[in-house]
Short mmCIF file of C-alpha atoms in Angstrom, two decimals:
data_model
loop_
_atom_site.label_atom_id
_atom_site.label_comp_id
_atom_site.label_asym_id
_atom_site.label_seq_id
_atom_site.Cartn_x
_atom_site.Cartn_y
_atom_site.Cartn_z
CA MET A 1 50.17 12.44 -54.45
CA LYS A 2 48.31 9.29 -55.77
CA LYS A 3 47.76 9.12 -59.85
CA LEU A 4 44.78 7.51 -61.72
CA ARG A 5 46.68 6.12 -64.38
CA CYS A 6 44.13 6.09 -67.93
CA GLY A 7 43.66 5.98 -71.56
CA VAL A 8 41.39 7.85 -73.59
CA ILE A 9 38.87 6.24 -76.25
CA GLY A 10 37.90 9.26 -79.79
CA LEU A 11 39.96 12.88 -79.76
CA GLY A 12 36.30 14.61 -82.02
CA ARG A 13 35.44 18.32 -80.82
CA ALA A 14 34.31 16.28 -77.40
CA GLY A 15 37.19 14.11 -77.26
CA LYS A 16 39.91 17.16 -77.80
CA MET A 17 38.58 19.04 -75.30
CA HIS A 18 38.01 16.61 -72.68
CA VAL A 19 41.25 15.84 -72.83
CA GLU A 20 42.52 19.24 -72.60
CA ASN A 21 40.97 19.84 -69.74
CA MET A 22 41.98 16.67 -67.45
CA TYR A 23 46.17 17.91 -68.80
CA LEU A 24 46.03 19.77 -66.25
CA LEU A 25 44.24 17.75 -63.97
CA PRO A 26 47.24 16.64 -61.62
CA GLU A 27 45.74 13.99 -60.57
CA LEU A 28 45.65 12.19 -64.10
CA ASP A 29 47.90 10.65 -66.09
CA ILE A 30 46.60 10.05 -69.84
CA VAL A 31 48.81 6.56 -70.45
CA CYS A 32 47.58 6.15 -73.96
CA ALA A 33 44.07 6.85 -76.51
CA ALA A 34 42.23 5.95 -79.46
CA ASP A 35 40.41 7.18 -81.92
CA TYR A 36 40.07 5.54 -86.05
CA PHE A 37 42.10 9.02 -87.55
CA ILE A 38 44.89 8.88 -84.86
CA GLU A 39 47.28 8.76 -87.49
CA ASP A 40 46.50 12.40 -88.69
CA MET A 41 46.45 13.13 -84.34
CA GLY A 42 50.45 12.66 -83.85
CA ASP A 43 50.91 16.64 -83.15
CA TRP A 44 48.68 17.13 -80.56
CA LEU A 45 49.19 13.87 -79.15
CA CYS A 46 52.42 14.74 -78.70
CA LEU A 47 51.31 18.44 -77.06
CA MET A 48 48.97 16.58 -74.80
CA ASN A 49 52.21 14.19 -73.80
CA ILE A 50 50.06 10.80 -74.53
CA SER A 51 53.01 9.09 -75.31
CA SER A 52 50.67 6.03 -77.39
CA GLY A 53 48.31 5.26 -79.52
CA TYR A 54 46.19 3.01 -81.22
CA LYS A 55 43.45 3.15 -83.45
CA ASN A 56 41.42 -0.07 -82.77
CA TYR A 57 40.31 0.35 -79.53
CA GLN A 58 39.90 -3.27 -78.42
CA GLU A 59 44.17 -2.76 -78.10
CA LEU A 60 44.34 -0.34 -75.95
CA LEU A 61 41.90 -2.12 -73.30
CA LEU A 62 44.72 -4.77 -73.31
CA ARG A 63 47.51 -2.64 -71.95
CA ASN A 64 47.44 -3.52 -68.10
CA ASP A 65 49.05 -0.13 -67.15
CA ILE A 66 45.48 1.75 -66.60
CA ASP A 67 43.14 1.24 -64.42
CA ALA A 68 40.77 4.18 -66.76
CA VAL A 69 39.22 4.94 -69.30
CA PHE A 70 37.34 7.61 -70.92
CA ILE A 71 35.14 6.87 -73.14
CA PHE A 72 34.70 9.91 -75.56
CA THR A 73 32.76 8.34 -78.48
CA SER A 74 29.88 9.07 -80.63
CA THR A 75 27.08 7.89 -78.99
CA ASP A 76 26.42 5.21 -81.12
CA MET A 77 28.43 2.89 -80.64
CA HIS A 78 28.99 3.70 -76.21
CA GLU A 79 26.79 0.28 -75.62
CA GLU A 80 29.70 -1.83 -77.59
CA MET A 81 33.15 -0.34 -75.26
CA VAL A 82 31.15 0.54 -72.28
CA MET A 83 30.66 -3.33 -72.04
CA ALA A 84 34.27 -4.00 -74.16
CA ALA A 85 36.13 -1.94 -71.38
CA ALA A 86 34.26 -4.21 -68.39
CA GLN A 87 35.07 -7.51 -69.63
CA ALA A 88 38.84 -6.08 -69.59
CA ASN A 89 37.73 -4.62 -65.76
CA LYS A 90 38.50 -1.09 -66.05
CA HIS A 91 36.91 1.41 -64.85
CA ILE A 92 34.69 4.23 -66.59
CA PHE A 93 33.68 7.52 -66.78
CA CYS A 94 31.91 7.47 -70.89
CA GLU A 95 29.85 10.65 -72.32
CA LYS A 96 26.24 10.44 -71.77
CA PRO A 97 23.44 8.94 -73.06
CA LEU A 98 24.60 5.00 -72.22
CA SER A 99 23.10 4.06 -74.85
CA MET A 100 20.02 5.13 -77.90
CA ASN A 101 19.14 2.26 -78.24
CA GLU A 102 15.05 2.36 -77.44
CA ASP A 103 14.92 -1.55 -75.76
CA GLU A 104 16.92 -0.71 -72.64
CA GLN A 105 18.20 -4.38 -72.35
CA ALA A 106 21.44 -3.98 -73.32
CA SER A 107 22.77 -1.27 -72.17
CA ILE A 108 21.18 -3.41 -69.22
CA ALA A 109 23.35 -6.58 -69.24
CA ILE A 110 26.19 -3.87 -69.40
CA LEU A 111 24.78 -2.88 -66.02
CA LYS A 112 25.31 -6.44 -64.86
CA GLN A 113 28.57 -6.62 -65.92
CA LEU A 114 29.13 -3.79 -63.80
CA LYS A 115 28.24 -5.87 -60.64
CA GLU A 116 30.23 -9.34 -61.94
CA LYS A 117 32.71 -7.19 -62.66
CA ARG A 118 33.21 -4.62 -59.74
CA VAL A 119 33.68 -2.30 -62.35
CA LYS A 120 33.37 1.69 -61.73
CA LEU A 121 31.15 3.49 -64.70
CA GLN A 122 30.66 7.16 -64.67
CA VAL A 123 28.20 9.11 -67.03
CA ALA A 124 28.58 12.09 -68.23
CA PHE A 125 25.40 13.69 -66.96
CA ASN A 126 27.91 17.32 -66.97
CA ARG A 127 25.37 18.97 -65.55
CA ARG A 128 24.89 18.49 -62.76
CA PHE A 129 27.97 19.69 -61.67
CA ASP A 130 27.40 23.05 -62.84
CA PRO A 131 27.96 25.61 -59.97
CA GLN A 132 25.54 28.01 -60.93
CA PHE A 133 22.91 24.40 -61.47
CA ARG A 134 25.62 22.83 -58.38
CA GLU A 135 23.73 25.87 -55.81
CA VAL A 136 19.93 24.97 -56.96
CA TYR A 137 20.72 22.06 -55.80
CA GLU A 138 22.91 22.15 -52.09
CA LEU A 139 19.49 24.98 -51.36
CA VAL A 140 17.15 22.33 -52.95
CA ARG A 141 18.63 20.04 -50.38
CA ALA A 142 18.96 22.02 -47.88
CA GLY A 143 14.84 22.54 -47.70
CA LYS A 144 15.26 26.53 -48.31
CA ILE A 145 12.33 26.62 -50.79
CA GLY A 146 10.59 24.19 -48.75
CA GLN A 147 8.25 20.92 -50.79
CA PRO A 148 10.05 21.16 -54.43
CA GLN A 149 6.20 21.68 -56.05
CA MET A 150 7.36 22.48 -59.58
CA VAL A 151 11.47 22.79 -62.52
CA LYS A 152 11.65 24.66 -65.20
CA ILE A 153 14.12 23.95 -67.07
CA THR A 154 15.32 25.43 -70.78
CA SER A 155 18.19 24.39 -72.67
CA ARG A 156 18.47 25.92 -76.30
CA ASP A 157 21.77 25.61 -78.55
CA PRO A 158 23.19 27.71 -80.43
CA ASP A 159 22.91 26.26 -84.26
CA LEU A 160 21.57 23.51 -85.98
CA LEU A 161 23.77 20.34 -86.22
CA PRO A 162 24.89 18.03 -89.46
CA HIS A 163 22.21 15.25 -90.12
CA ASP A 164 24.84 12.95 -89.87
CA LEU A 165 26.37 13.80 -87.08
CA ILE A 166 22.26 13.58 -85.85
CA LYS A 167 22.47 10.37 -86.38
CA ARG A 168 25.85 8.84 -84.77
CA ILE A 169 24.77 10.60 -81.56
CA GLY A 170 21.59 10.55 -81.31
CA GLY A 171 17.85 12.84 -82.09
CA LEU A 172 17.08 15.65 -80.24
CA ILE A 173 15.34 13.38 -77.08
CA PHE A 174 18.17 11.49 -76.96
CA ASP A 175 20.83 13.93 -77.28
CA PHE A 176 19.77 16.43 -76.02
CA THR A 177 17.20 16.60 -73.01
CA MET A 178 18.41 13.54 -71.67
CA HIS A 179 20.21 15.82 -69.96
CA ASP A 180 17.76 18.15 -68.46
CA PHE A 181 16.05 14.43 -67.80
CA ASP A 182 19.09 13.95 -65.08
CA MET A 183 18.63 17.41 -64.39
CA ALA A 184 14.68 17.35 -63.42
CA ARG A 185 15.35 13.97 -61.61
CA PHE A 186 18.20 15.79 -59.92
CA MET A 187 16.14 19.06 -59.15
CA MET A 188 13.82 17.66 -57.04
CA GLN A 189 15.27 14.77 -55.53
CA ASP A 190 12.27 12.25 -56.69
CA GLU A 191 11.86 9.14 -59.91
CA ILE A 192 8.96 10.50 -62.69
CA SER A 193 6.51 8.92 -63.08
CA GLU A 194 4.62 9.81 -66.44
CA VAL A 195 5.97 11.96 -69.58
CA TYR A 196 4.21 14.15 -72.59
CA VAL A 197 5.53 15.77 -74.97
CA LYS A 198 5.02 17.76 -77.99
CA GLY A 199 7.62 17.89 -81.05
CA ASN A 200 7.83 19.94 -84.31
CA THR A 201 10.12 21.65 -86.59
CA LEU A 202 9.64 25.04 -86.66
CA ILE A 203 13.18 25.28 -87.78
CA ASP A 204 14.79 23.13 -90.28
CA PRO A 205 12.28 21.32 -91.66
CA THR A 206 14.38 18.55 -94.24
CA LEU A 207 14.61 16.46 -90.25
CA LYS A 208 11.59 15.07 -90.80
CA ASN A 209 13.57 13.11 -93.34
CA ILE A 210 15.39 11.42 -90.11
CA ASP A 211 12.51 11.27 -87.60
CA ASP A 212 13.64 14.35 -85.59
CA VAL A 213 13.00 17.75 -84.43
CA ASP A 214 13.89 20.70 -83.77
CA THR A 215 12.02 22.78 -80.85
CA LEU A 216 10.07 20.58 -78.30
CA ALA A 217 8.03 21.18 -75.09
CA VAL A 218 7.68 18.63 -72.64
CA MET A 219 5.70 18.03 -68.81
CA LEU A 220 7.19 15.64 -66.79
CA THR A 221 5.66 14.05 -63.75
CA PHE A 222 6.78 13.29 -60.35
CA ARG A 223 6.09 10.78 -57.96
CA ASN A 224 5.07 13.33 -55.03
CA GLY A 225 2.43 14.95 -57.83
CA GLY A 226 5.19 17.71 -58.34
CA TYR A 227 5.52 18.76 -62.41
CA ALA A 228 8.65 19.52 -64.31
CA LEU A 229 8.06 22.03 -67.72
CA ILE A 230 11.54 21.81 -70.56
CA ASP A 231 11.52 23.65 -73.42
CA ASN A 232 14.08 23.00 -75.84
CA SER A 233 16.07 24.08 -78.41
CA ARG A 234 18.36 23.67 -81.37
CA ARG A 235 18.77 27.45 -82.48
CA ALA A 236 18.45 29.66 -80.60
CA VAL A 237 20.30 33.02 -82.68
CA TYR A 238 22.03 35.05 -79.22
CA GLY A 239 23.76 32.14 -78.16
CA TYR A 240 23.90 29.25 -76.29
CA ASP A 241 20.78 29.24 -73.59
CA GLN A 242 21.01 27.07 -69.94
CA ARG A 243 18.17 27.65 -67.28
CA VAL A 244 16.76 25.83 -64.20
CA GLU A 245 14.65 26.96 -61.76
CA VAL A 246 13.00 24.69 -58.84
CA PHE A 247 10.08 25.79 -57.21
CA GLY A 248 8.63 25.15 -53.66
CA SER A 249 6.47 25.79 -50.94
CA GLU A 250 9.21 27.67 -49.01
CA GLY A 251 10.01 29.93 -52.68
CA MET A 252 12.35 29.40 -55.63
CA ALA A 253 15.82 28.98 -56.32
CA TYR A 254 17.33 30.15 -60.14
CA ALA A 255 20.43 29.87 -62.00
CA ASP A 256 20.25 32.13 -65.13
CA ASN A 257 22.08 31.45 -68.25
CA ILE A 258 25.50 32.45 -68.67
CA SER A 259 27.39 35.48 -70.23
CA GLU A 260 30.31 36.33 -70.76
CA SER A 261 29.97 39.26 -68.67
CA ALA A 262 28.19 41.03 -66.01
CA VAL A 263 27.94 44.15 -66.66
CA LYS A 264 24.85 46.26 -68.59
CA TYR A 265 25.17 49.11 -70.11
CA TYR A 266 21.66 52.01 -69.44
CA ASN A 267 21.25 55.00 -71.63
CA SER A 268 17.72 56.97 -72.64
CA GLN A 269 16.92 54.56 -75.35
CA HIS A 270 18.02 51.21 -74.19
CA CYS A 271 19.97 48.15 -72.10
CA ILE A 272 22.87 46.52 -73.40
CA MET A 273 24.15 42.81 -72.50
CA LYS A 274 26.76 40.77 -74.00
CA ASN A 275 25.36 37.30 -75.94
CA PRO A 276 25.77 34.91 -73.27
CA LEU A 277 28.41 32.11 -73.46
CA PRO A 278 28.64 30.79 -77.51
CA ASP A 279 28.59 27.11 -77.24
CA PHE A 280 28.51 23.72 -74.58
CA THR A 281 33.13 23.83 -74.88
CA VAL A 282 32.88 27.07 -72.87
CA ARG A 283 29.72 26.82 -70.78
CA TYR A 284 30.40 23.51 -69.05
CA ARG A 285 34.26 24.14 -69.23
CA GLU A 286 33.79 23.94 -65.04
CA ALA A 287 31.70 21.48 -65.32
CA TYR A 288 33.87 19.03 -67.19
CA ARG A 289 36.31 18.93 -65.19
CA ALA A 290 34.40 18.43 -61.88
CA GLU A 291 32.65 15.71 -62.96
CA ILE A 292 36.13 13.69 -64.41
CA LEU A 293 38.04 15.05 -60.64
CA CYS A 294 34.45 13.07 -59.10
CA PHE A 295 35.36 10.19 -60.56
CA VAL A 296 39.33 10.22 -60.23
CA ASP A 297 38.30 10.32 -56.45
CA SER A 298 35.83 7.52 -56.57
CA VAL A 299 38.56 5.24 -58.29
CA LEU A 300 41.64 6.44 -56.28
CA ASN A 301 39.40 6.13 -52.95
CA ASN A 302 36.71 4.20 -53.02
CA THR A 303 33.74 7.20 -52.99
CA PRO A 304 30.84 7.20 -54.17
CA ILE A 305 30.01 7.79 -57.89
CA SER A 306 28.02 11.00 -58.72
CA CYS A 307 26.56 9.89 -61.57
CA THR A 308 25.49 5.68 -61.63
CA GLY A 309 24.51 3.51 -64.34
CA GLU A 310 21.34 3.35 -62.72
CA ASP A 311 21.12 7.35 -63.92
CA ALA A 312 22.18 6.77 -67.29
CA LEU A 313 19.73 4.01 -67.59
CA LEU A 314 16.21 5.45 -66.29
CA ALA A 315 17.69 8.79 -67.95
CA GLN A 316 17.08 6.52 -71.07
CA ARG A 317 14.72 4.72 -69.99
CA ILE A 318 12.21 8.48 -69.83
CA ALA A 319 13.66 9.16 -72.91
CA ILE A 320 12.16 6.00 -74.68
CA ALA A 321 8.96 7.41 -72.68
CA ALA A 322 8.99 10.45 -74.85
CA GLN A 323 9.81 9.11 -78.14
CA GLN A 324 6.64 6.92 -78.01
CA SER A 325 4.28 10.15 -76.51
CA LEU A 326 6.12 13.09 -79.07
CA LYS A 327 5.38 10.03 -81.68
CA SER A 328 1.95 9.05 -80.33
CA GLY A 329 0.07 12.42 -78.75
CA LEU A 330 -0.20 10.92 -75.89
CA PRO A 331 1.75 11.14 -71.63
CA ILE A 332 3.80 8.04 -70.93
CA LYS A 333 4.15 6.33 -67.36
CA ILE A 334 7.16 5.54 -66.23
CA ASP A 335 8.33 2.40 -63.95
CA HIS A 336 12.18 4.00 -62.24
CA HIS A 337 11.91 0.48 -60.92
CA ILE A 338 15.25 -0.77 -61.70
CA ASN A 339 15.51 -4.96 -61.77
CA PHE A 340 18.74 -7.54 -62.19
#
């Protein structure tokens, strides 16, 4: 079996989760890792069979025995690291988004560099790979619901994030709703032409101090005249809430939220069922593995990348427009053309 020899950059909560999933994939050989706190991770690195660790990620990129890097750092480092990896001629898997910058020029420069170097980039919009959402997508693509007219997406986190973390990974729109922008494009199979956003701090008023919101309602308009409705919340007291519906001229496809059990108990007073899964690490475990396997297959066998740099740039462009709409209270037009 061919194996992809790779390095990993960023071993925080998400990074360790990804590596623990990657460790189980026989198609991967994780040769080395880099993290600012790498010196405190000796036992865990040994457990993951990673023989070399670096505090400075640039040292990892100098290695000639790896063909790809996985970037799992906070969003504020993505642009810098993706550009450095491209210049080092490494294929790149990067957590989303590519940037939380409201000026997309740096991201366009990265895409140009990738093209010049002929380096592959997959951006981790993992929800495309979730089995439930993928089944909905396949039904839509096969024409089973006719012409798609409306997409409804619910994304609600189980609890608030610390303010210092929000500053590093982006506010609600760039860190959270970014997934939903990509999912809306993916499900409708069309480009978004306008975004209109309303948001507020209904859970944590102190988020105003960092110019963020915790509750969001979004309406997207597509080129074909269809719509997407998105609702987001930073805190759902009952657990992690993820749902997608696509309505069309001939029917509807719907993926409900997932709980620990499908069993419901009924008696004369009420119905009892399990709460939804607790967080993203559990809810999207299969999706995380599937997206990594897609990238590995692309590098080893030259198959198409599923979530490209262009997909990331368009999601970023929608997020920029959404921020403008949130601040102005007005709908904002979006140009889906990418020229470079």
